Amino acid sequence: MTAFPNPAGQRPPFIATVPGFPRIGAHRELKKAIEAYWRDPSLAPELANTAATLIDRRLRRATTTGLDSVPVGTFSYYDQMLDVAAMVGALPARVDGIADYPEEQVAESGGLLPPWLDRYFAAARGAEGIPPLEMTKWFDTNYHHLVPELDAARPFAADPSFLVSQVRGARRNHVPARPVLIGPVTFLALSKAAPGSPGEPLDRLPELVDVYLGILDALAAEGVEWVQLDEPALNTDRLPADRGAEASRQWRRLVAHAHGLGLRVLAQTYFTGGQRAVDVLAGTGVDAIGVDYVAGDAPDLSALPESTLIVAGVVDGRNVWRTDCARALATLAGVARTHPVAVSTSCSLLHVPHSLAAEPSLANEPELRARLAFGEEKIIEVVSLARALHHPDGQRIRRNGFLAEAEAAANGDRAEEQGNERERGARAPEHRVPRRKGGVHDRSPFPLRRKAQERALDLPPLPTSTIGSFPQTPEVRAARAAYARGESSARAYEAAMIREIVNVIGEQERLGLDVLVHGEPERNDMVQYFAEQLDGFHCTSNAWVQSYGTRCVRPPILHGDVSRPAPMTVRWFRAAQDMTERPVKGMLTGPVTMLAWSFVRDDQPLADTAHQVALAIRAECEDLEAAGAQVIQVDEAAIRELLPLRPEDRDEYAEWSVEAFRTATGGLADSTQLHTHMCYSDFGSILDLIRDMDADVTTIEAARAGFELVDAIAASDFDLPLGPGVWDIHSPRVPGVDEVTERIDHAARTLGPDRVWVVPDCGLKTRGWPETRASLDALVKAARKVRASL
Ligand code: GLN
Ligand code: ZN
């Protein structure tokens, strides 16, 4: 290998970088500062201080670790899409009335409190009389972005001052700063037209690019050399095929303008293999392309000039496992045969926790810890790989375990790799039941099950129920927290939970609901609760990842073979069922959702891991049934979420996800009624998959999608009973009896009265009791009204 292994033998302009950083702070400092500011606006200076500290620390640390090009601007007060909306003057008109931040304060904060901050927060979360922007999943991740509403009557206008402030700060600290923002195609592809605004957002690409040219001017004036524009949408069907040529044309304009200013442009893609992006960008003159070598097949780069820098994402930016350096180096060497290469993570580190050092729960798990890399460690991996690739004869600049490994792999020294193999766990998965097509499904066809269930349950038409959780009161939370901290006995905890179950059952009986639930007071989270009790999972104490805005989650780490040492929910179910004559639903989380909201081992196919989880849930289903459950709900809240980004991968996913659900639930007797629940609209695209899951009742989040979804389902092949949520639990608003009646009536007329269940659209744990009681009362009354009219 030459020092710079590429055909021209040229030194790459940089060799080690990442597309972006986690931004909430290793101890969620930013979350705390923002929420404090929301409660008390006089804390603005503290917010600015926290932001400055986090940004500084992050950028300096990345620089000293050895990144020689450092992304600046991936810090955000809420969301990166909303940042661009603010930067191009595209916050929604309904926040116009909220005043600018006073100029002195903006200046005092060094520009870190942008003038539009309060409008920005109002767009994100809503305010008095101002509904918030819609939120949706960032591609196939668990991060949610805001969906800008673009009004064609409001021209875009550049205001890059917030980004410029960050760039200035970085350059003062001698950070090799590379400003980052979402590219124009992706920004428009993920936005929507404001109500009443004609056309589609992507129609406005030329106009938006004009504004980006102004942003480039401002960045060039700061003296930076590189700019990164994130364009993940280029690889997905968010960019319709017939718009590819226009995207190329506009990108050519952008690049030409940048070159005129002496700027070079990195087009960063992620989450898919990258071929489409390469095709769109070839011929635009773009200086570098960031390619995700973890998510998909390596793209063919032959259409690119041989000087184009490939920023190769070989370190997985969205999972927590250490990189297999031999494999990463082989990939890098392959790319280096045709192009200059820089090493990177596959996507922004936004999707992984900050650092192993901040995670105390791993201290007692040295073997697991040795297999992991969080954000900080991934940066070290990138630097180590870059040095191993570009200085294979071993420039010993920084000594650490990973570097030794990377160097060893680069030098072909297999001996040093043993540890690697040992740690990556070559254990064969133990399948107690072999996987087979269609899962282990022993239930009869639906019509037979339906008869058996009618005999067993004797429910009225349009039965009423809920999705599982009831309000998590401060008392419930306090009891759980005290128990978790070891401050109260198991007995006291158990007693507190039983008291709450008594309360929840009593409330439901008084309200007159038909199928009751125990209310899930013992669950902090629908995935973590099970992960804590299953073998093969590790639950962290501080490994936070941003979900949206200031909301963070701690995904469990699924690291080994999954099995269920003991029943997980039976005692709560039994306590609840003993209190009432009405059926109580047993409540479980399904295998696909368990995977979707965890970090999952990557040393075996997801389908195999899903199967193991499914077997554990299946055992729980059977125990619940044996304990007397006549209705069991297996939530697959996230089934839509894992749907692959590329249509060609869809069938495979549909097959293993359905199989996992059917394996988990297929052992239930025909007379036991199986419910499932899923969240987030856009079910239209997976109705066939939901049908194949073959649950006896499917409840879905439909209150916001309204009648349209019900109509679409009525017109589809989906022929099973359905509970379209009739009350939007995401808002504290109490629905009136009439509006609920209208919804039920509509569903009964379009789907048929014997197919409809009456339920809220999700769990109630975030709601308070007063609105819960009032809303469920309206729901029961409305159901009775419609029943009487049948
Ligand atoms: N059973 C869960 C609950 O009610 C379902 C939550 C969800 O769909 N996200 O809380
Ligand atoms: Zn839900």
XYZ file of N, CA and C in Angstrom, residues 86-221:
408
model
N -35.856 27.254 9.836
C -35.561 28.583 10.381
C -34.534 29.298 9.510
N -33.558 28.546 9.025
C -32.472 29.141 8.251
C -32.921 29.656 6.887
N -33.964 29.065 6.328
C -34.415 29.524 5.007
C -35.744 30.290 5.104
N -36.091 30.693 6.308
C -37.294 31.509 6.467
C -38.570 30.742 6.209
N -38.597 29.466 6.628
C -39.768 28.646 6.329
C -40.443 28.108 7.596
N -40.371 28.880 8.683
C -41.215 28.518 9.820
C -42.650 28.834 9.416
N -43.635 28.128 9.955
C -45.003 28.330 9.475
C -45.543 29.721 9.838
N -46.439 30.219 8.991
C -46.975 31.566 9.171
C -47.616 31.734 10.542
N -48.132 30.642 11.107
C -48.868 30.804 12.371
C -47.979 31.174 13.554
N -46.635 31.121 13.391
C -45.790 31.591 14.495
C -45.268 33.015 14.270
N -45.684 33.630 13.173
C -45.192 34.979 12.840
C -45.383 35.986 13.976
N -46.489 35.821 14.706
C -46.822 36.816 15.722
C -45.901 36.775 16.936
N -45.092 35.752 17.058
C -44.217 35.643 18.231
C -42.963 36.470 18.008
N -42.647 37.287 19.020
C -41.618 38.312 18.829
C -40.224 37.725 18.670
N -39.365 38.512 17.997
C -37.943 38.215 17.890
C -37.308 38.307 19.263
N -36.237 37.597 19.428
C -35.435 37.737 20.610
C -34.767 39.096 20.600
N -34.700 39.822 21.739
C -34.091 41.160 21.731
C -32.646 41.094 21.242
N -32.277 42.090 20.465
C -30.973 42.071 19.806
C -29.797 41.972 20.775
N -29.923 42.692 21.914
C -28.783 42.666 22.869
C -28.554 41.243 23.366
N -29.692 40.538 23.602
C -29.552 39.175 24.122
C -28.916 38.246 23.098
N -29.311 38.456 21.832
C -28.723 37.652 20.767
C -27.213 37.891 20.753
N -26.835 39.168 20.815
C -25.417 39.523 20.758
C -24.684 38.957 21.967
N -25.291 39.116 23.145
C -24.660 38.641 24.374
C -24.372 37.135 24.323
N -25.264 36.407 23.651
C -25.094 34.951 23.590
C -24.124 34.552 22.483
N -23.499 35.517 21.852
C -22.611 35.202 20.730
C -23.376 34.576 19.575
N -24.646 34.927 19.466
C -25.452 34.383 18.371
C -26.030 33.017 18.664
N -25.747 32.487 19.850
C -26.254 31.145 20.152
C -27.713 31.150 20.581
N -28.262 32.328 20.873
C -29.711 32.436 21.022
C -30.198 33.145 19.777
N -30.643 32.406 18.774
C -31.042 33.071 17.535
C -32.311 33.904 17.758
N -32.495 34.940 16.975
C -33.663 35.807 17.156
C -34.980 35.035 17.036
N -34.977 33.954 16.265
C -36.223 33.235 16.014
C -36.508 32.125 17.012
N -35.746 32.055 18.098
C -35.820 30.885 18.982
C -37.241 30.570 19.468
N -37.994 31.587 19.864
C -39.331 31.303 20.415
C -40.322 30.897 19.325
N -40.138 31.440 18.125
C -40.989 30.996 17.011
C -40.689 29.535 16.665
N -39.402 29.238 16.738
C -38.927 27.877 16.455
C -39.545 26.887 17.451
N -39.485 27.221 18.737
C -40.057 26.314 19.732
C -41.578 26.224 19.573
N -42.216 27.334 19.216
C -43.674 27.295 19.033
C -44.040 26.389 17.854
N -43.233 26.440 16.798
C -43.500 25.571 15.649
C -43.317 24.105 16.044
N -42.351 23.860 16.944
C -42.052 22.484 17.334
C -43.099 21.916 18.278
N -43.532 22.730 19.244
C -44.372 22.162 20.315
C -45.745 22.771 20.376
N -46.004 23.770 19.550
C -47.268 24.463 19.664
C -47.200 25.484 20.786
N -48.164 26.381 20.800
C -48.269 27.388 21.848
C -49.739 27.772 21.901
N -50.074 28.656 22.804
C -51.441 29.158 22.928
C -52.054 29.403 21.534
N -53.024 28.611 21.152
C -53.709 28.820 19.870
C -52.885 28.451 18.639
N -51.694 27.874 18.835
C -50.835 27.524 17.688
C -50.569 26.023 17.707
N -51.163 25.300 16.767
C -50.850 23.864 16.736
C -49.414 23.640 16.258
N -48.759 22.609 16.778
C -47.379 22.341 16.369
C -47.327 21.754 14.972
N -46.120 21.746 14.391
C -45.909 21.033 13.130
C -46.052 19.537 13.387
N -46.376 18.825 12.351
C -46.460 17.375 12.440
C -45.052 16.803 12.633
N -45.012 15.640 13.239
C -43.728 15.013 13.478
C -43.758 13.633 12.825
N -42.636 13.199 12.295
C -42.631 11.857 11.717
C -41.235 11.244 11.811
N -41.150 9.954 11.542
C -39.890 9.233 11.684
C -38.860 9.710 10.679
N -37.641 9.865 11.153
C -36.501 10.194 10.302
C -36.064 8.901 9.619
N -36.481 8.742 8.380
C -36.216 7.504 7.630
C -36.582 6.290 8.493
N -35.718 5.275 8.544
C -36.112 4.098 9.324
C -35.483 4.093 10.715
N -35.221 5.276 11.275
C -34.651 5.332 12.621
C -35.758 5.589 13.650
N -35.370 5.642 14.920
C -36.323 5.990 15.970
C -36.288 7.463 16.313
N -35.581 8.235 15.515
C -35.582 9.682 15.691
C -36.781 10.259 14.917
N -37.433 11.255 15.483
C -38.576 11.888 14.806
C -38.199 13.302 14.418
N -38.466 13.655 13.171
C -38.217 15.037 12.762
C -39.538 15.762 12.571
N -39.462 17.083 12.585
C -40.653 17.873 12.318
C -40.824 18.002 10.813
N -42.065 18.139 10.406
C -42.363 18.235 8.982
C -42.713 19.692 8.668
N -41.762 20.438 8.079
C -42.051 21.836 7.759
C -43.251 21.939 6.814
N -44.034 22.958 7.014
C -45.173 23.218 6.116
C -44.796 24.409 5.253
N -44.671 24.167 3.961
C -44.171 25.214 3.073
C -45.318 25.868 2.330
N -45.347 27.172 2.428
C -46.401 27.949 1.800
C -45.790 28.661 0.592
N -46.275 28.295 -0.606
C -45.676 28.833 -1.831
C -45.791 30.355 -1.902
N -46.721 30.915 -1.138
C -46.886 32.370 -1.175
C -45.829 33.083 -0.328
N -45.082 32.318 0.457
C -44.046 32.939 1.298
C -42.683 32.563 0.737
N -41.991 33.514 0.131
C -40.691 33.195 -0.464
C -39.674 32.793 0.611
N -38.733 31.924 0.230
C -37.648 31.574 1.139
C -36.732 32.779 1.321
N -36.054 32.847 2.457
C -35.095 33.923 2.692
C -33.989 33.396 3.595
N -32.729 33.625 3.214
C -31.612 33.046 3.962
C -31.338 33.795 5.262
N -31.202 33.042 6.353
C -30.708 33.600 7.610
C -29.777 32.578 8.259
N -28.522 32.520 7.771
C -27.610 31.497 8.305
C -26.907 31.920 9.592
N -27.380 32.961 10.288
C -26.585 33.517 11.386
C -26.314 32.515 12.507
N -27.271 31.636 12.792
C -27.067 30.686 13.890
C -25.937 29.708 13.542
N -25.953 29.235 12.313
C -24.885 28.334 11.861
C -23.545 29.075 11.827
N -23.603 30.306 11.342
C -22.370 31.101 11.260
C -21.778 31.309 12.660
N -22.623 31.547 13.651
C -22.099 31.714 15.022
C -21.352 30.470 15.468
N -21.918 29.315 15.150
C -21.256 28.073 15.568
C -19.925 27.897 14.839
N -19.915 28.266 13.566
C -18.677 28.137 12.784
C -17.599 29.060 13.370
N -18.001 30.275 13.715
C -17.021 31.211 14.296
C -16.428 30.657 15.576
N -17.305 30.158 16.441
C -16.829 29.588 17.708
C -15.844 28.455 17.455
N -16.183 27.607 16.508
C -15.330 26.457 16.221
C -13.970 26.909 15.698
N -13.991 27.885 14.823
C -12.722 28.331 14.224
C -11.844 29.035 15.253
N -12.491 29.722 16.181
C -11.708 30.322 17.281
C -10.977 29.237 18.067
N -11.612 28.064 18.180
C -10.981 26.961 18.923
C -10.110 26.074 18.039
N -9.777 26.552 16.865
C -8.903 25.804 15.940
C -9.476 24.457 15.561
N -10.793 24.387 15.479
C -11.454 23.171 15.004
C -11.482 23.221 13.476
N -11.068 22.164 12.794
C -11.164 22.153 11.323
C -12.633 22.031 10.907
N -13.317 23.156 10.942
C -14.777 23.167 10.885
C -15.323 22.937 9.482
N -16.321 22.081 9.408
C -17.029 21.846 8.153
C -18.508 22.068 8.443
N -19.054 23.226 8.081
C -20.467 23.488 8.362
C -21.372 22.445 7.692
N -22.435 22.090 8.405
C -23.349 21.049 7.937
C -24.776 21.562 7.932
N -25.491 21.292 6.875
C -26.931 21.458 6.910
C -27.579 20.439 5.980
N -28.860 20.232 6.198
C -29.581 19.299 5.333
C -29.638 19.900 3.934
N -29.426 19.074 2.932
C -29.422 19.550 1.554
C -30.818 19.933 1.076
N -30.885 20.707 -0.004
C -32.164 21.249 -0.456
C -33.146 20.173 -0.925
N -32.646 19.116 -1.542
C -33.565 18.084 -2.040
C -34.215 17.369 -0.858
N -33.388 16.980 0.108
C -33.924 16.258 1.255
C -34.858 17.150 2.061
N -34.480 18.416 2.236
C -35.348 19.314 2.993
C -36.745 19.374 2.362
N -36.782 19.547 1.056
C -38.097 19.646 0.399
C -38.811 18.292 0.375
N -38.039 17.236 0.158
C -38.669 15.914 0.054
C -39.335 15.516 1.362
N -38.847 16.025 2.483
C -39.413 15.649 3.779
C -40.370 16.717 4.323
N -40.615 17.762 3.550
C -41.559 18.792 3.972
C -42.909 18.522 3.341
N -43.914 19.277 3.753
C -45.183 19.163 3.045
C -45.710 20.550 2.705
N -46.641 20.596 1.774
C -47.218 21.888 1.407
C -48.144 22.343 2.521
N -48.099 23.615 2.870
C -49.022 24.148 3.869
C -50.444 24.002 3.327
N -51.442 23.875 4.230
C -52.820 23.720 3.758
C -53.171 24.836 2.774
N -53.706 24.476 1.633
C -54.125 25.464 0.646
C -53.014 25.950 -0.266
N -51.762 25.557 0.019
C -50.671 25.998 -0.853
C -50.582 25.053 -2.045
N -50.575 25.596 -3.251
C -50.602 24.727 -4.435
C -49.263 24.040 -4.671
N -49.299 22.944 -5.396
C -48.071 22.265 -5.821
C -47.444 21.448 -4.713
N -46.265 20.888 -5.032
C -45.547 20.077 -4.067
C -44.264 20.784 -3.672
N -43.778 20.548 -2.471
C -42.550 21.232 -2.040
C -41.404 21.091 -3.043
N -41.235 19.900 -3.641
C -40.089 19.731 -4.538
C -40.173 20.621 -5.784
N -41.371 21.127 -6.081
C -41.480 22.081 -7.197
C -40.622 23.318 -6.945
N -40.329 23.572 -5.663
C -39.636 24.816 -5.324
C -38.119 24.648 -5.222
N -37.601 23.552 -5.760
C -36.158 23.297 -5.634
C -35.294 24.444 -6.174
N -35.574 24.953 -7.383
C -34.702 26.038 -7.882
C -34.732 27.265 -6.956
N -35.915 27.567 -6.459
C -36.043 28.740 -5.579
C -35.254 28.509 -4.281
N -35.337 27.298 -3.747
C -34.614 27.017 -2.499
C -33.105 27.025 -2.743
N -32.694 26.505 -3.885
C -31.256 26.496 -4.180
C -30.728 27.931 -4.265
N -31.527 28.839 -4.799
C -31.107 30.251 -4.799
C -30.740 30.692 -3.386
N -31.572 30.287 -2.429
C -31.332 30.698 -1.044
C -30.096 29.989 -0.481
N -29.911 28.742 -0.857
C -28.696 28.028 -0.422
C -27.431 28.709 -0.952
N -27.521 29.298 -2.148
C -26.346 29.997 -2.680
C -25.952 31.132 -1.741
N -26.965 31.809 -1.211
C -26.702 32.887 -0.249
C -26.074 32.343 1.026
N -26.534 31.174 1.462
C -25.961 30.565 2.667
C -24.484 30.211 2.416
N -24.210 29.679 1.228
C -22.813 29.361 0.887
C -21.947 30.624 0.922
N -22.496 31.735 0.412
C -21.747 33.003 0.461
C -21.335 33.314 1.898
N -22.317 33.199 2.801
C -22.050 33.553 4.203
C -21.005 32.608 4.806
N -21.072 31.333 4.461
C -20.121 30.377 5.033
C -18.722 30.588 4.453
N -18.657 30.881 3.156
C -17.351 31.127 2.533
C -16.686 32.332 3.189
N -17.496 33.310 3.552
C -16.945 34.519 4.169
C -16.289 34.214 5.513
